[in-house]
Coordinates of C-alpha atoms in Angstrom, one line a residue:
Chain A
X520 CA 284.3 27.8 127.3
X521 CA 282.2 27.9 130.2
X522 CA 281.7 31.4 131.5
X523 CA 282.4 31.9 135.1
X524 CA 281.1 35.0 136.8
X525 CA 283.5 37.2 138.8
X526 CA 281.0 36.9 141.9
X527 CA 282.0 33.3 142.0
X528 CA 285.6 34.1 142.2
X529 CA 284.9 36.7 145.0
X530 CA 282.8 33.9 147.0
X531 CA 285.4 31.2 146.3
X532 CA 288.3 33.6 147.7
X533 CA 286.3 34.3 150.7
X534 CA 285.2 30.8 151.5
X535 CA 289.0 29.9 151.1
X536 CA 289.9 32.6 153.6
X537 CA 287.3 31.2 156.0
X538 CA 288.0 27.4 155.7
X539 CA 291.9 27.5 155.3
X540 CA 292.4 28.0 159.2
X541 CA 289.8 25.4 159.8
X542 CA 291.4 23.0 157.4
X543 CA 294.8 23.5 159.3
X544 CA 293.3 22.6 162.6
X545 CA 291.6 19.5 161.1
X546 CA 295.0 18.3 159.6
X547 CA 296.8 19.1 162.7
X548 CA 294.2 16.8 164.7
X549 CA 295.0 14.0 162.4
X550 CA 298.7 14.0 162.9
X551 CA 301.1 12.7 165.5
X552 CA 302.7 15.2 167.8
X553 CA 306.2 14.4 166.3
X554 CA 305.1 15.1 162.7
X555 CA 303.5 18.4 163.9
X556 CA 306.6 19.8 165.4
X557 CA 309.4 18.2 163.5
X558 CA 308.3 18.3 159.8
X559 CA 305.8 20.8 157.8
X560 CA 303.5 19.0 155.9
X561 CA 300.2 20.1 154.2
X562 CA 298.4 16.8 154.9
X563 CA 299.1 14.1 157.4
X564 CA 301.9 11.8 156.3
X565 CA 301.2 9.3 159.1
X566 CA 297.4 9.5 159.4
X567 CA 296.3 9.0 163.1
X568 CA 293.1 8.9 165.2
X569 CA 295.0 8.7 168.3
X570 CA 294.1 12.3 169.2
X571 CA 290.4 11.6 169.0
X572 CA 290.7 8.4 170.8
X573 CA 292.4 10.1 173.7
X574 CA 289.5 12.6 174.1
X575 CA 286.6 10.1 173.6
X576 CA 287.8 7.5 175.9
X577 CA 288.8 9.7 178.8
X578 CA 285.6 10.8 181.0
X579 CA 287.5 14.1 182.1
X580 CA 287.5 15.0 178.4
X581 CA 284.4 14.0 177.1
X582 CA 282.3 15.0 180.1
X583 CA 283.2 18.6 179.1
X584 CA 281.2 18.3 176.0
X585 CA 278.3 16.8 178.0
X586 CA 278.7 19.8 180.5
X587 CA 278.7 22.4 177.8
X588 CA 275.5 20.6 176.1
X589 CA 273.7 20.4 179.4
X590 CA 274.1 24.3 180.3
X591 CA 273.5 25.5 176.7
X592 CA 270.4 23.5 176.7
X593 CA 269.1 24.7 179.9
X594 CA 269.8 28.3 178.9
X595 CA 268.2 27.9 175.5
X596 CA 265.2 26.4 177.3
X597 CA 265.1 29.3 180.0
X598 CA 265.6 32.1 177.6
X599 CA 263.0 30.9 175.1
X600 CA 260.3 30.4 177.8
X601 CA 260.6 33.7 179.5
X602 CA 261.1 35.7 176.2
X603 CA 258.1 34.3 174.3
X604 CA 255.4 36.2 176.3
X605 CA 257.4 39.2 176.8
X606 CA 258.1 39.5 173.1
X607 CA 254.3 39.2 172.7
X608 CA 253.8 42.0 175.0
X609 CA 256.2 44.3 173.1
X610 CA 254.9 43.4 169.8
X611 CA 251.1 43.7 170.5
X612 CA 250.7 46.4 173.3
X613 CA 251.8 49.8 174.3
X614 CA 252.2 49.9 178.0
X615 CA 253.9 52.4 180.5
X616 CA 257.7 52.7 179.9
X617 CA 257.7 50.0 177.1
X618 CA 260.3 51.7 175.1
X619 CA 262.6 52.3 178.0
X620 CA 262.2 48.9 179.1
X621 CA 262.9 47.5 175.7
X622 CA 266.3 49.5 175.5
X623 CA 267.2 48.6 179.0
X624 CA 267.0 45.0 178.2
X625 CA 269.3 45.6 175.3
X626 CA 271.9 47.3 177.5
X627 CA 272.3 43.8 179.2
X628 CA 273.4 42.4 175.8
X629 CA 275.8 45.1 175.7
X630 CA 277.4 44.5 179.2
X631 CA 280.8 43.2 178.8
X632 CA 281.2 39.8 180.6
X633 CA 284.5 40.8 182.0
X634 CA 282.4 43.3 184.0
X635 CA 280.3 40.7 185.4
X636 CA 282.7 37.8 185.9
X637 CA 283.8 38.7 189.5
X638 CA 280.3 39.7 190.9
X639 CA 278.7 36.5 189.2
X640 CA 281.4 34.5 191.2
X641 CA 280.5 35.9 194.5
X642 CA 276.8 36.1 194.1
X643 CA 276.6 32.4 192.8
X644 CA 279.0 31.4 195.7
X645 CA 276.5 32.8 198.1
X646 CA 273.8 30.6 196.7
X647 CA 276.1 27.7 196.7
X648 CA 275.6 27.3 192.8
X649 CA 279.3 27.5 191.7
X650 CA 280.2 24.5 189.8
X651 CA 276.6 23.7 188.6
X652 CA 275.0 23.9 185.3
X653 CA 272.3 25.9 186.2
X654 CA 274.6 28.7 187.4
X655 CA 276.2 29.0 184.0
X656 CA 272.9 28.7 182.3
X657 CA 271.3 31.6 184.3
X658 CA 274.6 33.7 183.9
X659 CA 274.2 33.4 180.1
X660 CA 270.6 34.5 180.4
X661 CA 272.3 37.9 180.8
X662 CA 272.8 38.2 177.1
X663 CA 270.6 35.7 175.7
X664 CA 267.2 36.7 177.0
X665 CA 267.5 40.3 175.8
X666 CA 268.5 38.8 172.5
X667 CA 265.7 36.3 172.2
X668 CA 263.3 39.0 173.2
X669 CA 264.7 41.1 170.4
X670 CA 264.5 38.3 167.8
X671 CA 261.0 37.0 168.7
X672 CA 259.5 40.5 168.8
X673 CA 260.7 40.9 165.2
X674 CA 259.0 37.7 163.9
X675 CA 255.8 38.4 166.0
X676 CA 255.6 42.0 164.2
X677 CA 255.1 40.1 161.2
X678 CA 252.0 38.1 162.2
X679 CA 248.7 40.3 161.5
X680 CA 246.9 41.2 164.6
X681 CA 243.6 40.0 163.2
X682 CA 244.7 36.6 163.8
X683 CA 244.6 37.2 167.6
X684 CA 241.3 38.8 167.3
X685 CA 239.6 36.2 165.4
X686 CA 240.8 33.4 167.8
X687 CA 239.3 35.5 170.7
X688 CA 236.0 35.7 168.9
X689 CA 236.3 32.1 168.3
X690 CA 236.5 31.5 172.2
X691 CA 240.1 30.9 172.6
X692 CA 241.5 31.9 175.9
X693 CA 244.8 33.7 175.8
X694 CA 247.0 30.8 176.8
X695 CA 245.4 28.3 174.6
X696 CA 245.8 30.8 171.6
X697 CA 249.1 31.5 172.2
X698 CA 250.1 27.8 172.4
X699 CA 247.9 26.3 169.7
X700 CA 247.7 29.0 167.2
X701 CA 250.3 31.7 167.7
X702 CA 253.5 29.5 168.5
X703 CA 253.1 27.4 165.3
X704 CA 252.7 30.5 163.2
X705 CA 256.1 31.8 164.5
X706 CA 257.6 28.4 164.6
X707 CA 260.6 29.6 162.4
X708 CA 261.2 32.6 164.7
X709 CA 261.4 30.3 167.8
X710 CA 263.9 27.9 166.1
X711 CA 266.0 31.0 165.1
X712 CA 265.8 32.5 168.3
X713 CA 266.7 29.1 170.1
X714 CA 269.5 28.9 167.5
X715 CA 271.2 32.0 168.6
X716 CA 270.7 31.3 172.2
X717 CA 272.5 28.1 171.5
X718 CA 275.3 29.9 169.6
X719 CA 275.9 32.6 171.9
X720 CA 276.0 30.2 175.1
X721 CA 278.1 27.8 173.1
X722 CA 280.8 30.1 172.3
X723 CA 280.9 32.2 175.5
X724 CA 283.7 31.1 177.9
X725 CA 284.7 33.9 180.2
X726 CA 281.6 33.4 182.3
X727 CA 281.4 29.7 182.0
X728 CA 285.0 29.3 183.2
X729 CA 284.6 31.8 186.0
X730 CA 281.6 29.9 187.6
X731 CA 282.8 26.2 187.2
X732 CA 285.6 24.2 188.6
X733 CA 285.2 20.5 187.8
X734 CA 281.6 19.2 187.8
X735 CA 280.4 21.6 185.2
X736 CA 283.5 22.7 183.4
X737 CA 283.0 23.4 179.8
X738 CA 284.9 21.7 177.1
X739 CA 286.5 24.8 175.8
X740 CA 288.0 25.3 179.3
X741 CA 289.3 21.8 179.5
X742 CA 291.2 22.3 176.5
X743 CA 293.8 24.5 178.0
X744 CA 295.1 21.6 180.1
X745 CA 296.9 20.2 177.2
X746 CA 299.9 22.4 178.4
X747 CA 301.9 20.0 180.5
X748 CA 305.1 19.5 181.7
X749 CA 306.1 17.6 178.5
X750 CA 305.3 20.4 176.5
X751 CA 302.1 21.2 174.3
X752 CA 300.0 18.2 173.2
X753 CA 299.2 20.1 169.9
X754 CA 297.3 17.0 168.3
X755 CA 294.9 16.6 171.1
X756 CA 294.5 20.3 171.5
X757 CA 293.4 20.4 167.6
X758 CA 291.2 17.4 168.0
X759 CA 289.3 19.0 170.9
X760 CA 289.0 22.2 168.9
X761 CA 287.6 20.3 165.8
X762 CA 285.1 18.6 168.2
X763 CA 283.8 21.9 169.5
X764 CA 283.2 23.0 165.9
X765 CA 280.8 20.0 165.2
X766 CA 277.7 20.8 167.3
X767 CA 277.7 24.3 165.8
X768 CA 277.9 23.0 162.3
X769 CA 275.1 20.5 163.0
X770 CA 272.7 23.1 164.4
X771 CA 273.5 25.6 161.5
X772 CA 272.6 22.9 158.7
X773 CA 269.1 22.7 160.5
X774 CA 268.3 26.5 160.6
X775 CA 270.0 27.0 157.2
X776 CA 266.8 28.5 155.4
X777 CA 266.2 30.9 158.2
X778 CA 269.6 31.9 159.1
X779 CA 269.9 35.0 157.1
X780 CA 266.5 36.3 158.4
X781 CA 267.4 35.3 161.8
X782 CA 270.5 37.3 161.7
X783 CA 268.4 40.3 160.6
X784 CA 266.6 39.4 163.9
X785 CA 263.5 39.0 162.1
X786 CA 263.4 42.5 160.8
X787 CA 263.3 42.0 157.0
Chain B
X887 CA 251.4 48.0 163.5
X888 CA 249.1 50.0 165.8
X889 CA 249.3 48.7 169.2
X890 CA 246.7 48.9 171.9
X891 CA 247.2 50.5 175.2
X892 CA 247.4 48.1 177.8
X893 CA 249.4 48.1 181.1
X894 CA 248.5 44.6 182.0
X895 CA 251.2 43.7 179.4
X896 CA 253.8 44.2 182.2
X897 CA 252.7 40.8 183.6
X898 CA 254.0 39.2 180.4
X899 CA 257.2 40.8 180.8
X900 CA 257.6 39.8 184.5
X901 CA 259.5 36.7 184.0
X902 CA 262.1 38.3 181.9
X903 CA 262.5 41.0 184.4
X904 CA 262.9 38.3 187.2
X905 CA 265.5 36.5 185.3
X906 CA 267.5 39.6 184.2
X907 CA 267.2 41.0 187.8
X908 CA 268.8 37.9 188.9
X909 CA 271.6 37.6 186.3
X910 CA 272.2 41.1 185.8
X911 CA 270.9 43.8 188.0
X912 CA 271.9 42.3 191.4
X913 CA 275.5 41.4 190.3
X914 CA 275.7 44.9 188.8
X915 CA 275.0 46.4 192.3
X916 CA 277.8 44.4 193.8
X917 CA 280.0 46.1 191.4
X918 CA 278.5 49.6 192.3
X919 CA 279.0 48.7 196.0
X920 CA 282.7 47.9 195.5
X921 CA 283.4 50.8 193.5
X922 CA 282.6 53.3 196.4
X923 CA 284.5 51.4 199.1
X924 CA 288.1 50.5 200.2
X925 CA 289.3 47.5 202.0
X926 CA 292.3 46.4 204.1
X927 CA 291.4 42.8 203.9
X928 CA 289.6 40.7 206.6
X929 CA 286.3 41.7 204.6
X930 CA 286.1 45.2 206.3
X931 CA 285.0 47.7 204.0
X932 CA 284.9 51.5 204.4
X933 CA 283.5 54.4 202.4
X934 CA 285.8 55.6 199.9
X935 CA 283.3 57.9 197.9
X936 CA 284.3 58.7 194.4
X937 CA 288.2 58.3 195.0
X938 CA 288.2 55.2 192.6
X939 CA 286.3 56.8 189.9
X940 CA 288.6 60.0 190.2
X941 CA 291.6 57.6 190.1
X942 CA 290.4 55.7 187.0
X943 CA 289.5 58.7 185.0
X944 CA 292.9 60.1 185.4
X945 CA 294.8 57.0 185.1
X946 CA 297.2 56.5 182.1
X947 CA 296.4 52.7 181.9
X948 CA 292.6 53.3 181.4
X949 CA 293.3 56.1 178.8
X950 CA 295.7 53.8 176.9
X951 CA 293.5 50.8 177.0
X952 CA 290.4 52.9 176.0
X953 CA 292.4 54.5 173.1
X954 CA 293.6 51.1 171.8
X955 CA 290.1 49.8 172.1
X956 CA 288.6 52.8 170.2
X957 CA 291.1 52.4 167.4
X958 CA 290.4 48.6 167.2
X959 CA 286.7 49.0 167.0
X960 CA 287.0 51.6 164.4
X961 CA 289.2 49.5 162.3
X962 CA 287.2 46.5 162.7
X963 CA 284.0 48.4 161.7
X964 CA 286.0 50.0 158.8
X965 CA 286.8 46.7 157.3
X966 CA 284.0 44.3 158.1
X967 CA 281.1 46.7 157.1
X968 CA 282.1 47.3 153.6
X969 CA 283.7 43.9 153.0
X970 CA 280.4 42.1 154.4
X971 CA 278.5 44.3 151.9
X972 CA 280.8 43.3 149.2
X973 CA 280.4 39.7 149.9
X974 CA 276.7 39.8 150.2
X975 CA 276.5 41.2 146.7
X976 CA 278.4 38.5 145.3
X977 CA 276.5 35.6 147.1
X978 CA 274.5 33.4 144.9
X979 CA 270.8 34.3 145.3
X980 CA 269.2 31.0 145.7
X981 CA 269.5 27.2 145.1
X982 CA 272.1 24.8 146.4
X983 CA 275.1 27.1 146.3
X984 CA 273.3 29.7 148.3
X985 CA 272.6 27.3 150.8
X986 CA 276.2 26.0 151.1
X987 CA 277.7 29.4 151.2
X988 CA 275.4 30.3 154.1
X989 CA 276.3 27.3 156.1
X990 CA 280.0 27.6 155.3
X991 CA 280.0 31.3 156.3
X992 CA 278.1 30.8 159.5
X993 CA 280.8 28.1 160.6
X994 CA 283.4 30.6 162.3
X995 CA 280.3 32.3 164.3
X996 CA 279.7 29.0 166.0
X997 CA 283.2 28.2 167.1
X998 CA 283.9 29.0 170.8
X999 CA 285.8 32.1 171.2
X1000 CA 288.9 30.5 172.7
X1001 CA 288.9 27.8 169.9
X1002 CA 289.1 30.9 167.6
X1003 CA 291.9 32.0 169.6
X1004 CA 293.8 28.6 169.5
X1005 CA 293.1 28.2 165.8
X1006 CA 294.7 31.6 165.0
X1007 CA 297.4 31.0 167.4
X1008 CA 298.4 27.8 165.6
X1009 CA 297.8 29.1 162.2
X1010 CA 300.1 32.1 162.6
X1011 CA 303.0 30.3 164.4
X1012 CA 306.2 30.3 162.4
X1013 CA 307.2 26.8 163.5
X1014 CA 303.9 24.9 163.0
X1015 CA 301.4 27.3 161.4
X1016 CA 300.4 27.4 157.8
X1017 CA 300.2 31.2 157.7
X1018 CA 303.5 31.8 159.7
X1019 CA 305.3 29.1 157.8
X1020 CA 304.3 30.5 154.5
X1021 CA 305.1 34.0 155.4
X1022 CA 308.5 33.1 156.7
X1023 CA 309.2 31.0 153.6
X1024 CA 308.3 34.2 151.4
X1025 CA 310.9 36.1 153.5
X1026 CA 308.6 38.2 155.3
X1027 CA 309.7 38.8 158.9
X1028 CA 306.6 37.9 160.8
X1029 CA 306.1 37.0 164.5
X1030 CA 303.1 38.0 166.4
X1031 CA 304.5 37.3 169.8
X1032 CA 307.4 39.9 169.4
X1033 CA 306.3 42.5 167.1
X1034 CA 303.4 45.0 168.2
X1035 CA 302.4 45.6 164.7
X1036 CA 302.2 41.8 163.7
X1037 CA 300.1 41.2 166.8
X1038 CA 297.9 44.0 165.9
X1039 CA 297.4 42.7 162.3
X1040 CA 296.9 39.0 163.5
X1041 CA 294.3 40.1 166.0
X1042 CA 292.3 42.3 163.3
X1043 CA 292.7 39.5 160.7
X1044 CA 291.2 37.1 163.3
X1045 CA 288.2 39.3 164.0
X1046 CA 287.6 39.9 160.3
X1047 CA 287.7 36.1 159.7
X1048 CA 285.5 35.4 162.7
X1049 CA 282.9 38.1 162.4
X1050 CA 282.7 39.5 158.7
X1051 CA 280.0 36.9 157.9
X1052 CA 277.8 38.3 160.3
X1053 CA 277.7 41.4 158.5
X1054 CA 277.6 39.8 155.0
X1055 CA 274.4 37.6 156.3
X1056 CA 272.8 40.6 157.5
X1057 CA 273.3 42.4 154.4
X1058 CA 272.2 39.3 152.4
X1059 CA 269.1 39.3 154.3
X1060 CA 268.4 42.8 153.4
X1061 CA 269.1 42.4 149.8
X1062 CA 266.6 39.2 149.7
X1063 CA 263.9 41.5 151.0
X1064 CA 264.2 43.7 147.7
X1065 CA 261.3 42.9 145.1
X1066 CA 262.3 42.1 141.6
X1067 CA 260.4 44.7 140.2
X1068 CA 262.7 47.4 141.6
X1069 CA 265.7 45.9 139.6
X1070 CA 263.5 45.6 136.3
X1071 CA 262.6 49.5 136.7
X1072 CA 266.2 50.1 137.2
X1073 CA 266.8 48.2 134.0
X1074 CA 264.2 50.3 132.0
X1075 CA 265.8 53.5 133.4
X1076 CA 269.1 52.0 132.3
X1077 CA 270.7 52.9 135.6
X1078 CA 274.3 51.9 136.1
X1079 CA 275.5 49.1 138.6
X1080 CA 276.6 51.8 141.1
X1081 CA 273.3 53.8 140.9
X1082 CA 271.4 50.5 141.5
X1083 CA 273.6 49.9 144.7
X1084 CA 273.3 53.5 145.8
X1085 CA 269.7 54.2 145.3
X1086 CA 268.0 50.7 145.5
X1087 CA 270.2 48.2 147.4
X1088 CA 271.9 50.5 150.0
X1089 CA 268.6 52.3 151.4
X1090 CA 267.0 48.7 151.6
X1091 CA 269.9 47.5 153.6
X1092 CA 270.1 50.6 156.0
X1093 CA 268.0 48.8 158.6
X1094 CA 269.9 45.7 158.8
X1095 CA 273.2 47.3 158.3
X1096 CA 272.4 49.1 161.5
X1097 CA 271.9 46.0 163.4
X1098 CA 275.1 44.8 161.9
X1099 CA 277.1 48.0 163.0
X1100 CA 275.5 47.7 166.5
X1101 CA 276.2 44.3 167.1
X1102 CA 279.7 44.6 165.7
X1103 CA 280.4 47.6 167.9
X1104 CA 279.2 46.1 171.1
X1105 CA 280.9 42.8 170.5
X1106 CA 284.3 44.3 169.3
X1107 CA 284.2 46.8 172.2
X1108 CA 284.1 43.9 174.7
X1109 CA 286.2 41.4 173.0
X1110 CA 288.3 39.5 175.6
X1111 CA 289.0 35.8 175.0
X1112 CA 290.5 36.0 171.3
X1113 CA 293.2 38.4 171.9
X1114 CA 293.9 36.9 175.3
X1115 CA 294.5 33.5 173.9
X1116 CA 296.5 34.7 170.9
X1117 CA 298.7 37.5 172.3
X1118 CA 297.8 37.5 176.0
X1119 CA 297.6 41.3 175.6
X1120 CA 301.1 41.6 174.3
X1121 CA 303.6 42.2 173.3
X1122 CA 304.1 44.5 176.2
X1123 CA 300.6 46.1 176.5
X1124 CA 300.1 46.7 172.8
X1125 CA 297.0 44.5 172.6
X1126 CA 295.6 45.1 176.0
X1127 CA 292.1 46.0 175.3
X1128 CA 289.5 47.2 177.9
X1129 CA 288.3 43.8 178.8
X1130 CA 291.7 42.2 178.9
X1131 CA 292.9 45.0 181.1
X1132 CA 289.8 44.7 183.4
X1133 CA 290.3 41.1 183.6
X1134 CA 293.8 41.5 184.7
X1135 CA 292.9 43.9 187.3
X1136 CA 289.9 42.0 188.7
X1137 CA 290.9 38.5 188.9
X1138 CA 294.8 38.9 188.7
X1139 CA 295.5 41.5 191.2
X1140 CA 292.1 41.5 193.1
X1141 CA 292.0 45.3 193.2
X1142 CA 288.3 45.3 193.7
X1143 CA 287.6 48.9 194.2
X1144 CA 289.5 50.2 191.3
X1145 CA 288.3 47.3 188.9
X1146 CA 284.7 48.1 189.9
X1147 CA 285.0 51.8 189.1
X1148 CA 286.8 50.8 185.9
X1149 CA 283.9 48.3 185.0
X1150 CA 281.3 51.0 185.6
X1151 CA 283.1 53.6 183.6
X1152 CA 283.6 50.8 180.7
X1153 CA 279.9 50.1 180.8
X1154 CA 278.8 53.6 180.5
X1155 CA 281.3 54.1 177.4
X1156 CA 279.5 51.2 175.8
X1157 CA 276.0 52.5 176.7
X1158 CA 276.5 55.8 175.4
X1159 CA 277.7 54.8 172.0
X1160 CA 275.2 52.0 171.7
X1161 CA 272.4 54.3 172.6
X1162 CA 273.5 56.6 169.7
X1163 CA 273.3 53.8 167.2
X1164 CA 270.0 52.5 168.8
X1165 CA 268.5 56.0 168.4
X1166 CA 269.6 56.2 164.8
X1167 CA 268.3 52.8 164.1
X1168 CA 264.8 53.2 165.6
X1169 CA 264.6 56.6 163.9
X1170 CA 265.4 54.5 160.5
X1171 CA 262.6 52.2 161.5
X1172 CA 260.0 54.9 161.9
X1173 CA 261.0 56.6 158.7
X1174 CA 260.6 53.3 156.9
X1175 CA 257.2 52.8 158.4
X1176 CA 256.0 56.0 157.7
X1177 CA 256.4 55.8 154.0

């Protein structure tokens, strides 16, 4: 008989616990509303793709995905761009107030979005930025920039300093060295940091919803409108939920080999 | 690594400072501004001093929310950290299965918060949810919209479902960094499984575990969307945590002054606890570097 290790059972039990609620959502998205509310079935008796069709053919639905992807992309770009030189400074130099500054940056990661929702709304209203993608992208910098600095600093620490010095001796200027030599060396770190920025911007809703009304409204906020006079449209709600999981799943697949190190913020 | 002293490094940090000033410092100043003023509407404000702070510190409402919040975070940490370590110890070390586990485990982390709420709201419903229906079929009286205890259990199980993988992935990363030679030495010494864990694995994981605890504490302390979607803070006020309460106050009732004072006190509590964790963490880092 084949011997099965007890650890395999533990993992299997845990993965089932993780996947069961998602399985249920997926099944619901493939059922008709009558089936959802009237009978209790473990898999759809009457398989339908109508719920997905509703979302993918109606611009007021699918534009939500486009909006989310635009501000998440913008945010990732801004966060990584400003975090790269800062992380380099923290990993290579001692300067006045560096430790305090680093902790102060982290405190922004600790700020509850609920605290910022109202001031953000007023602040961006004053600049006429409400309901634009850039407003959400900038607001999400609040927690993503500190995180990106933290992760990148962890990865940069692992690169020996001799490489910098050799490059300078070879006549590289700092910007050229940074782009041509240093960035390729920490490419996996940049990838991981981008992944985390993507992740936290994608899942955040409180700020995204506060700062948008129609033109830049994220999909996760549009979902709530399935509550209508005729009752809840459970099938469409479930289908919208499943569609929000897909981008995340795709991104994880690309960084799967670095994910553990990334979660340790490059500090292993 | 020994770093060189160079104050010009400030220029490299400058872009970060500008972005963070725009997205954090200025809005935070608005909050401070509101917290010391009162208004009769019409955008006329007058100085209220520290009255709002005084009120907030002595308000039952804040005490209750803070108490619930502290209990919640404590339970979350007490479950997720040991469970995460346990899962990490049982994960396949390499190969296809290891990648598959990593991808599947990271899945809940990338689901938007309100979708997580929606998933559990549906999953726990007695009429259409798998969990609720199964429990009802087993004769267990479970209803998270009426019973405070059931609501608490649902919110906690949801958070465990959502975030345990983060702790597990961190612990896994820590385990991966232990050289094989350590285990071989332990084998020669005929060390028990427990002592391998206690004297080799746990010390090596200490650094990443601190990060895990810090992140989990911060995020559980500002949890908003998930309980809001699932229970709406109810039944009654039983799952009204700090953020839920604050959002109710600021965007529902538009009590700007009290909400601002509330925000600042809330932020200070998080800062204080996180600073304690952070100090322990950097000290651990240094101790390891000194070896």
